N, CA, C and O atoms as a GROMACS GRO file, in nm:
protein
  260
    1MET      N    1  -1.845  -0.586  -0.283
    1MET     CA    2  -1.709  -0.493  -0.255
    1MET      C    3  -1.695  -0.399  -0.346
    1MET      O    4  -1.729  -0.419  -0.463
    2ALA      N    5  -1.641  -0.278  -0.304
    2ALA     CA    6  -1.637  -0.179  -0.399
    2ALA      C    7  -1.514  -0.177  -0.500
    2ALA      O    8  -1.410  -0.230  -0.461
    3GLU      N    9  -1.518  -0.125  -0.615
    3GLU     CA   10  -1.410  -0.139  -0.706
    3GLU      C   11  -1.281  -0.045  -0.661
    3GLU      O   12  -1.289   0.074  -0.631
    4ILE      N   13  -1.163  -0.122  -0.662
    4ILE     CA   14  -1.051  -0.057  -0.608
    4ILE      C   15  -0.962  -0.009  -0.715
    4ILE      O   16  -0.917  -0.070  -0.812
    5ASP      N   17  -0.942   0.135  -0.671
    5ASP     CA   18  -0.835   0.190  -0.801
    5ASP      C   19  -0.700   0.190  -0.763
    5ASP      O   20  -0.659   0.269  -0.677
    6TRP      N   21  -0.612   0.092  -0.829
    6TRP     CA   22  -0.502   0.066  -0.792
    6TRP      C   23  -0.396   0.170  -0.859
    6TRP      O   24  -0.407   0.206  -0.976
    7GLU      N   25  -0.306   0.207  -0.783
    7GLU     CA   26  -0.187   0.288  -0.838
    7GLU      C   27  -0.099   0.188  -0.921
    7GLU      O   28  -0.121   0.067  -0.926
    8ASP      N   29  -0.004   0.249  -0.982
    8ASP     CA   30   0.091   0.178  -1.052
    8ASP      C   31   0.165   0.096  -0.952
    8ASP      O   32   0.159   0.139  -0.836
    9PRO      N   33   0.245  -0.032  -0.975
    9PRO     CA   34   0.334  -0.085  -0.879
    9PRO      C   35   0.468   0.005  -0.826
    9PRO      O   36   0.534   0.076  -0.903
   10TYR      N   37   0.489  -0.008  -0.715
   10TYR     CA   38   0.597   0.048  -0.663
   10TYR      C   39   0.712  -0.086  -0.652
   10TYR      O   40   0.687  -0.181  -0.578
   11CYS      N   41   0.821  -0.079  -0.722
   11CYS     CA   42   0.910  -0.198  -0.722
   11CYS      C   43   1.053  -0.134  -0.660
   11CYS      O   44   1.079  -0.014  -0.654
   12GLY      N   45   1.126  -0.225  -0.624
   12GLY     CA   46   1.251  -0.224  -0.578
   12GLY      C   47   1.325  -0.303  -0.659
   12GLY      O   48   1.268  -0.394  -0.719
   13SER      N   49   1.448  -0.285  -0.672
   13SER     CA   50   1.551  -0.375  -0.771
   13SER      C   51   1.544  -0.507  -0.697
   13SER      O   52   1.566  -0.515  -0.576
   14GLY      N   53   1.504  -0.627  -0.789
   14GLY     CA   54   1.517  -0.744  -0.757
   14GLY      C   55   1.398  -0.775  -0.625
   14GLY      O   56   1.406  -0.878  -0.559
   15ASN      N   57   1.309  -0.688  -0.604
   15ASN     CA   58   1.218  -0.726  -0.509
   15ASN      C   59   1.081  -0.736  -0.550
   15ASN      O   60   1.058  -0.697  -0.664
   16ASN      N   61   0.981  -0.782  -0.480
   16ASN     CA   62   0.841  -0.770  -0.508
   16ASN      C   63   0.792  -0.632  -0.540
   16ASN      O   64   0.839  -0.535  -0.481
   17CYS      N   65   0.699  -0.621  -0.632
   17CYS     CA   66   0.639  -0.500  -0.613
   17CYS      C   67   0.493  -0.507  -0.540
   17CYS      O   68   0.415  -0.601  -0.524
   18TYR      N   69   0.487  -0.367  -0.500
   18TYR     CA   70   0.366  -0.352  -0.410
   18TYR      C   71   0.271  -0.259  -0.487
   18TYR      O   72   0.317  -0.178  -0.567
   19ARG      N   73   0.137  -0.271  -0.465
   19ARG     CA   74   0.019  -0.174  -0.517
   19ARG      C   75  -0.078  -0.137  -0.412
   19ARG      O   76  -0.142  -0.212  -0.338
   20ILE      N   77  -0.077   0.014  -0.419
   20ILE     CA   78  -0.164   0.079  -0.321
   20ILE      C   79  -0.302   0.128  -0.392
   20ILE      O   80  -0.290   0.192  -0.496
   21GLY      N   81  -0.407   0.107  -0.352
   21GLY     CA   82  -0.546   0.139  -0.401
   21GLY      C   83  -0.624   0.192  -0.289
   21GLY      O   84  -0.595   0.178  -0.170
   22VAL      N   85  -0.716   0.248  -0.333
   22VAL     CA   86  -0.825   0.293  -0.270
   22VAL      C   87  -0.965   0.274  -0.335
   22VAL      O   88  -0.972   0.267  -0.458
   23ASP      N   89  -1.076   0.265  -0.257
   23ASP     CA   90  -1.210   0.259  -0.326
   23ASP      C   91  -1.287   0.366  -0.265
   23ASP      O   92  -1.252   0.438  -0.172
   24GLY      N   93  -1.402   0.366  -0.332
   24GLY     CA   94  -1.493   0.462  -0.301
   24GLY      C   95  -1.582   0.486  -0.185
   24GLY      O   96  -1.666   0.574  -0.168
   25ASP      N   97  -1.539   0.367  -0.094
   25ASP     CA   98  -1.596   0.370   0.028
   25ASP      C   99  -1.516   0.406   0.144
   25ASP      O  100  -1.556   0.385   0.259
   26GLY      N  101  -1.392   0.467   0.113
   26GLY     CA  102  -1.304   0.517   0.201
   26GLY      C  103  -1.216   0.417   0.262
   26GLY      O  104  -1.166   0.436   0.373
   27ASN      N  105  -1.194   0.306   0.189
   27ASN     CA  106  -1.084   0.205   0.232
   27ASN      C  107  -0.956   0.217   0.137
   27ASN      O  108  -0.950   0.267   0.025
   28SER      N  109  -0.855   0.154   0.216
   28SER     CA  110  -0.720   0.143   0.123
   28SER      C  111  -0.689   0.019   0.118
   28SER      O  112  -0.746  -0.072   0.176
   29TYR      N  113  -0.585   0.012   0.037
   29TYR     CA  114  -0.542  -0.157   0.022
   29TYR      C  115  -0.398  -0.158  -0.040
   29TYR      O  116  -0.357  -0.083  -0.128
   30ILE      N  117  -0.328  -0.262   0.026
   30ILE     CA  118  -0.192  -0.256  -0.013
   30ILE      C  119  -0.167  -0.416  -0.061
   30ILE      O  120  -0.212  -0.498   0.019
   31ALA      N  121  -0.111  -0.462  -0.165
   31ALA     CA  122  -0.110  -0.582  -0.209
   31ALA      C  123   0.010  -0.602  -0.298
   31ALA      O  124   0.050  -0.505  -0.362
   32VAL      N  125   0.074  -0.722  -0.311
   32VAL     CA  126   0.176  -0.757  -0.401
   32VAL      C  127   0.110  -0.770  -0.516
   32VAL      O  128   0.003  -0.826  -0.537
   33ALA      N  129   0.203  -0.698  -0.612
   33ALA     CA  130   0.144  -0.680  -0.759
   33ALA      C  131   0.112  -0.831  -0.802
   33ALA      O  132   0.197  -0.917  -0.777
   34GLY      N  133   0.007  -0.862  -0.857
   34GLY     CA  134  -0.019  -0.995  -0.920
   34GLY      C  135  -0.111  -1.063  -0.818
   34GLY      O  136  -0.174  -1.164  -0.848
   35GLN      N  137  -0.117  -1.002  -0.686
   35GLN     CA  138  -0.180  -1.083  -0.609
   35GLN      C  139  -0.306  -0.982  -0.536
   35GLN      O  140  -0.343  -0.995  -0.419
   36GLU      N  141  -0.349  -0.906  -0.610
   36GLU     CA  142  -0.441  -0.776  -0.576
   36GLU      C  143  -0.554  -0.846  -0.501
   36GLU      O  144  -0.607  -0.780  -0.411
   37ASP      N  145  -0.600  -0.971  -0.524
   37ASP     CA  146  -0.726  -1.042  -0.477
   37ASP      C  147  -0.698  -1.084  -0.334
   37ASP      O  148  -0.784  -1.149  -0.274
   38ARG      N  149  -0.592  -1.052  -0.281
   38ARG     CA  150  -0.545  -1.072  -0.136
   38ARG      C  151  -0.476  -0.944  -0.067
   38ARG      O  152  -0.360  -0.953  -0.026
   39PRO      N  153  -0.539  -0.841  -0.057
   39PRO     CA  154  -0.494  -0.724  -0.009
   39PRO      C  155  -0.507  -0.702   0.133
   39PRO      O  156  -0.608  -0.737   0.194
   40LEU      N  157  -0.404  -0.645   0.191
   40LEU     CA  158  -0.407  -0.597   0.314
   40LEU      C  159  -0.510  -0.452   0.313
   40LEU      O  160  -0.483  -0.357   0.238
   41THR      N  161  -0.629  -0.451   0.406
   41THR     CA  162  -0.722  -0.337   0.366
   41THR      C  163  -0.725  -0.268   0.533
   41THR      O  164  -0.713  -0.333   0.637
   42ASP      N  165  -0.737  -0.166   0.524
   42ASP     CA  166  -0.784  -0.055   0.636
   42ASP      C  167  -0.833   0.084   0.590
   42ASP      O  168  -0.868   0.098   0.473
   43SER      N  169  -0.837   0.173   0.664
   43SER     CA  170  -0.919   0.314   0.624
   43SER      C  171  -0.782   0.405   0.542
   43SER      O  172  -0.660   0.388   0.545
   44ARG      N  173  -0.860   0.492   0.480
   44ARG     CA  174  -0.773   0.569   0.405
   44ARG      C  175  -0.710   0.643   0.510
   44ARG      O  176  -0.592   0.668   0.487
   45ALA      N  177  -0.756   0.686   0.624
   45ALA     CA  178  -0.686   0.769   0.750
   45ALA      C  179  -0.573   0.700   0.779
   45ALA      O  180  -0.470   0.763   0.804
   46ALA      N  181  -0.577   0.537   0.781
   46ALA     CA  182  -0.450   0.478   0.835
   46ALA      C  183  -0.365   0.467   0.723
   46ALA      O  184  -0.246   0.449   0.752
   47LEU      N  185  -0.394   0.472   0.605
   47LEU     CA  186  -0.308   0.460   0.478
   47LEU      C  187  -0.232   0.611   0.483
   47LEU      O  188  -0.110   0.619   0.467
   48SER      N  189  -0.305   0.712   0.503
   48SER     CA  190  -0.237   0.840   0.516
   48SER      C  191  -0.138   0.857   0.612
   48SER      O  192  -0.032   0.911   0.578
   49ALA      N  193  -0.158   0.809   0.761
   49ALA     CA  194  -0.075   0.795   0.861
   49ALA      C  195   0.031   0.711   0.830
   49ALA      O  196   0.145   0.748   0.861
   50LEU      N  197   0.014   0.604   0.775
   50LEU     CA  198   0.138   0.522   0.713
   50LEU      C  199   0.230   0.595   0.641
   50LEU      O  200   0.346   0.609   0.680
   51ILE      N  201   0.187   0.643   0.541
   51ILE     CA  202   0.251   0.726   0.445
   51ILE      C  203   0.342   0.841   0.514
   51ILE      O  204   0.463   0.857   0.498
   52ARG      N  205   0.250   0.921   0.598
   52ARG     CA  206   0.334   1.022   0.662
   52ARG      C  207   0.453   0.966   0.760
   52ARG      O  208   0.566   1.016   0.756
   53ASP      N  209   0.420   0.868   0.840
   53ASP     CA  210   0.524   0.800   0.902
   53ASP      C  211   0.641   0.764   0.836
   53ASP      O  212   0.753   0.798   0.873
   54ILE      N  213   0.616   0.696   0.741
   54ILE     CA  214   0.731   0.654   0.636
   54ILE      C  215   0.806   0.778   0.593
   54ILE      O  216   0.928   0.777   0.610
   55LYS      N  217   0.746   0.891   0.535
   55LYS     CA  218   0.807   0.995   0.489
   55LYS      C  219   0.876   1.079   0.619
   55LYS      O  220   0.960   1.165   0.595
   56ALA      N  221   0.845   1.055   0.726
   56ALA     CA  222   0.903   1.094   0.839
   56ALA      C  223   1.019   1.027   0.908
   56ALA      O  224   1.070   1.063   1.014
   57GLY      N  225   1.051   0.929   0.833
   57GLY     CA  226   1.148   0.841   0.871
   57GLY      C  227   1.129   0.760   0.971
   57GLY      O  228   1.232   0.715   1.021
   58LYS      N  229   1.017   0.723   1.020
   58LYS     CA  230   0.989   0.628   1.119
   58LYS      C  231   0.993   0.465   1.087
   58LYS      O  232   0.973   0.377   1.171
   59ALA      N  233   1.022   0.447   0.954
   59ALA     CA  234   1.040   0.311   0.907
   59ALA      C  235   1.198   0.278   0.860
   59ALA      O  236   1.238   0.169   0.819
   60ASP      N  237   1.285   0.415   0.878
   60ASP     CA  238   1.400   0.372   0.822
   60ASP      C  239   1.488   0.282   0.892
   60ASP      O  240   1.593   0.256   0.832
   61HIS      N  241   1.469   0.226   1.007
   61HIS     CA  242   1.524   0.114   1.055
   61HIS      C  243   1.499  -0.025   0.963
   61HIS      O  244   1.582  -0.116   0.961
   62LEU      N  245   1.402  -0.028   0.905
   62LEU     CA  246   1.373  -0.159   0.826
   62LEU      C  247   1.461  -0.141   0.703
   62LEU      O  248   1.479  -0.238   0.630
   63LEU      N  249   1.511  -0.037   0.677
   63LEU     CA  250   1.610  -0.038   0.554
   63LEU      C  251   1.765  -0.081   0.592
   63LEU      O  252   1.847  -0.110   0.505
   64GLU      N  253   1.791  -0.081   0.722
   64GLU     CA  254   1.928  -0.120   0.758
   64GLU      C  255   1.957  -0.257   0.735
   64GLU      O  256   1.869  -0.340   0.758
   65GLY      N  257   2.064  -0.290   0.694
   65GLY     CA  258   2.102  -0.435   0.695
   65GLY      C  259   2.154  -0.463   0.570
   65GLY      O  260   2.193  -0.577   0.543
   0.00000   0.00000   0.00000
């Protein structure tokens, strides 16, 4: 397995912190901070699409409530 270059954690007030990382083989990773040994893995293209969709508001409904 290639070495993962993790970003600093993204934390919400009182919530778990998430980390996003990439490796040299073109894979991307999302994990709960402190549990980087159990990441969700996909391609960098999939991570880019996820970030674009979130920025476009396609996940705003998850913030309601």
